[in-house]
Coordinates of C-alpha atoms in Angstrom, one line a residue:
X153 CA 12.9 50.8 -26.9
X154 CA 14.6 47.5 -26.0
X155 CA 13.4 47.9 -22.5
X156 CA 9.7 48.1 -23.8
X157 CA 10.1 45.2 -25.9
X158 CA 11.6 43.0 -23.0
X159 CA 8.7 43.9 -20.8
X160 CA 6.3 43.3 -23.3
X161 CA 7.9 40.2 -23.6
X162 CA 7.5 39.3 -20.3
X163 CA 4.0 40.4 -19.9
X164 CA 3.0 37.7 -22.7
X165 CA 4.6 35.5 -21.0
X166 CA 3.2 36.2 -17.7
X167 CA 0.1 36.1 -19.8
X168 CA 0.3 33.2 -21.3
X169 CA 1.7 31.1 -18.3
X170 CA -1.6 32.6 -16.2
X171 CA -3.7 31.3 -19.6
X172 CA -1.8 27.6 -19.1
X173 CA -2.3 27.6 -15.3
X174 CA -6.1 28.4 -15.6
X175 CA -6.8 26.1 -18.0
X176 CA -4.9 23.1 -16.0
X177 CA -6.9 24.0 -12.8
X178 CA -10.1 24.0 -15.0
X179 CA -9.8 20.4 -16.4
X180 CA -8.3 19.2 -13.1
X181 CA -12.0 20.5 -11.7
X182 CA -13.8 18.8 -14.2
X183 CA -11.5 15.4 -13.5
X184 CA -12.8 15.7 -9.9
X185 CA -16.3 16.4 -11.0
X186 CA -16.6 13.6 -12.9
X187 CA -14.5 11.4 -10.6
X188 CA -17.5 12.7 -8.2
X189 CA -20.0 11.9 -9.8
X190 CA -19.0 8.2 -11.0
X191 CA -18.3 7.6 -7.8
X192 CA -21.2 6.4 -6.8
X193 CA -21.0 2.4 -7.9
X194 CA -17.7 2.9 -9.3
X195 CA -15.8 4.1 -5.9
X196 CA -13.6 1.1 -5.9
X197 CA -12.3 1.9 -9.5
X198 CA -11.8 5.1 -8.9
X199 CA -9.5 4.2 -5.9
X200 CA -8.0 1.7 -7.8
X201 CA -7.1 4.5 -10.5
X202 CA -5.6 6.5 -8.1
X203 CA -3.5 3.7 -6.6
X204 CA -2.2 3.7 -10.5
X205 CA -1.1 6.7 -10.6
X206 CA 1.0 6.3 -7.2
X207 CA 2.4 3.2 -9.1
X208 CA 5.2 0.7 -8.9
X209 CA 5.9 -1.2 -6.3
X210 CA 2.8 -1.0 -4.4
X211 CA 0.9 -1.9 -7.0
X212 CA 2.4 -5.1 -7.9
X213 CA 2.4 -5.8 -4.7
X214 CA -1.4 -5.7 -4.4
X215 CA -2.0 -7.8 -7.6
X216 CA 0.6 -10.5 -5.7
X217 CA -1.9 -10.5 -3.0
X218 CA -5.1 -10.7 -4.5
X219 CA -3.7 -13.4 -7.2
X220 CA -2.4 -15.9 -3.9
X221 CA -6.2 -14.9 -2.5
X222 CA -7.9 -16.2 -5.9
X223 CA -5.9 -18.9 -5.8
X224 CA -6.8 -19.8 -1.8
X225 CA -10.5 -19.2 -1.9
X226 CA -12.1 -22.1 -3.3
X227 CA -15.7 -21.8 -4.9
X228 CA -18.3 -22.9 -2.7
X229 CA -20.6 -25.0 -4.9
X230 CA -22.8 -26.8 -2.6
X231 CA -26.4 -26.4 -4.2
X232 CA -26.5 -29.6 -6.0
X233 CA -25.1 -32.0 -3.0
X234 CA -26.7 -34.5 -1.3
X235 CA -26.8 -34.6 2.5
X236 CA -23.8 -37.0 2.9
X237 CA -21.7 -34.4 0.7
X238 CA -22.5 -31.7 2.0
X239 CA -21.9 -33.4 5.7
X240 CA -18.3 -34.2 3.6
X241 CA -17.4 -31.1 2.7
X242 CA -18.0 -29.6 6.4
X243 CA -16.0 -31.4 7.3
X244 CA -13.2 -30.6 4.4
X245 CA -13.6 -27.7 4.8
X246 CA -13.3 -27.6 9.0
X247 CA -9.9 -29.5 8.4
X248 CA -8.5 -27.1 6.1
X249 CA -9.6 -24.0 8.8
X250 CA -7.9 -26.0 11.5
X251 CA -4.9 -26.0 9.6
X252 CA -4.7 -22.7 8.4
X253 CA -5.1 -21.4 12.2
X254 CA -2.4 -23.6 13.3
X255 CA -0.2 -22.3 10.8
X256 CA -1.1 -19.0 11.7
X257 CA -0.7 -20.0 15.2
X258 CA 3.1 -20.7 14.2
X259 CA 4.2 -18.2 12.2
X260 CA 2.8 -15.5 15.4
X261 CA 5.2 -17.8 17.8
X262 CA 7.7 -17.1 14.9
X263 CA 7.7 -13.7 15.0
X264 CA 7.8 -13.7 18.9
X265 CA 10.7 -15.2 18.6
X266 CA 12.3 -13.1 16.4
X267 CA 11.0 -10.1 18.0
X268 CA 12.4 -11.2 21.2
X269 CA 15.6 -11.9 19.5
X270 CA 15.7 -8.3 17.8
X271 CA 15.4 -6.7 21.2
X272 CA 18.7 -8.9 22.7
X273 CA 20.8 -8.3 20.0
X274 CA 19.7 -4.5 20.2
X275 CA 20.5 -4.3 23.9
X276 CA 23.7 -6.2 23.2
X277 CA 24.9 -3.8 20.5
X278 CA 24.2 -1.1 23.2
X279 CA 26.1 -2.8 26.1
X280 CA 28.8 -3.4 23.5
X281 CA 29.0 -0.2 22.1
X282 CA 29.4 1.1 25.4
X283 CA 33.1 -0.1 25.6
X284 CA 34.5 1.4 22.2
X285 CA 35.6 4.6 21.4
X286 CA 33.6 5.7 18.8
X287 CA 30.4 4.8 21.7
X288 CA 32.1 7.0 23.9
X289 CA 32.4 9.9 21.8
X290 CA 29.6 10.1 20.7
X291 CA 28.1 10.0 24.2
X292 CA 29.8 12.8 24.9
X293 CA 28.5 14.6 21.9
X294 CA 24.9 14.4 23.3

């Protein structure tokens, strides 16, 4: 008797878990369908959504990004100036490119540089590590 109420017990509970699981596959379905079919102009929210849910760090990360781009880009309101001004801002805005690629320019020789000092002080630890113990152990190891 005990037996049979223990494995009725577990066959509603088998049952019910198989209820839950079916259920939670259903609506995940009709997320997808509806994620689907909104896709359409709203693909970019919908990725944006699912960046969400990955969450954190990444996320702030992004919104750091595209706050310092708002911040960069400048509107471009040249419908109501003259020839001189627009002649102007050309020019304004040729300096500030010029600038921005020389910075650029920079911080690549700066990473050269550093890259080239990663690699010296890597070959360094390995010449180094060649002389103590614990380096020759472990070569033996392998």
């Amino acid at each position: 008797e005990k037996e049979k109420e223990r494995q009725a017990r577990r066959e509603e509970e088998r049952r019910m878990k198989e209820e839950a699981d079916a259920k939670k596959k259903s609506d995940e379905e009709a997320k997808k369908k509806s994620a689907l079919s909104s896709m359409g102009s709203n693909y970019s929210s919908h990725l944006q959504r699912a960046d969400q849910k990955r969450g954190g760090k990444k996320e702030t990360e992004r919104e750091k990004k595209k706050k310092i781009l708002a911040a960069r880009r400048k509107p471009l309101n040249i419908d109501h100036l003259s020839e001189d001004k627009l002649k102007d801002k050309i020019n304004e805005l040729n300096e500030w490119m010029r600038q921005l690629e020389s910075e650029k320019f920079d911080h690549m020789e700066k990473l050269k540089l550093q890259k080239y000092e990663v690699t010296r002080l890597r070959r360094r630890v390995e010449e180094l590590s060649k002389f103590s113990k614990k380096g020759a152990a472990a070569r033996r190891r392998k």
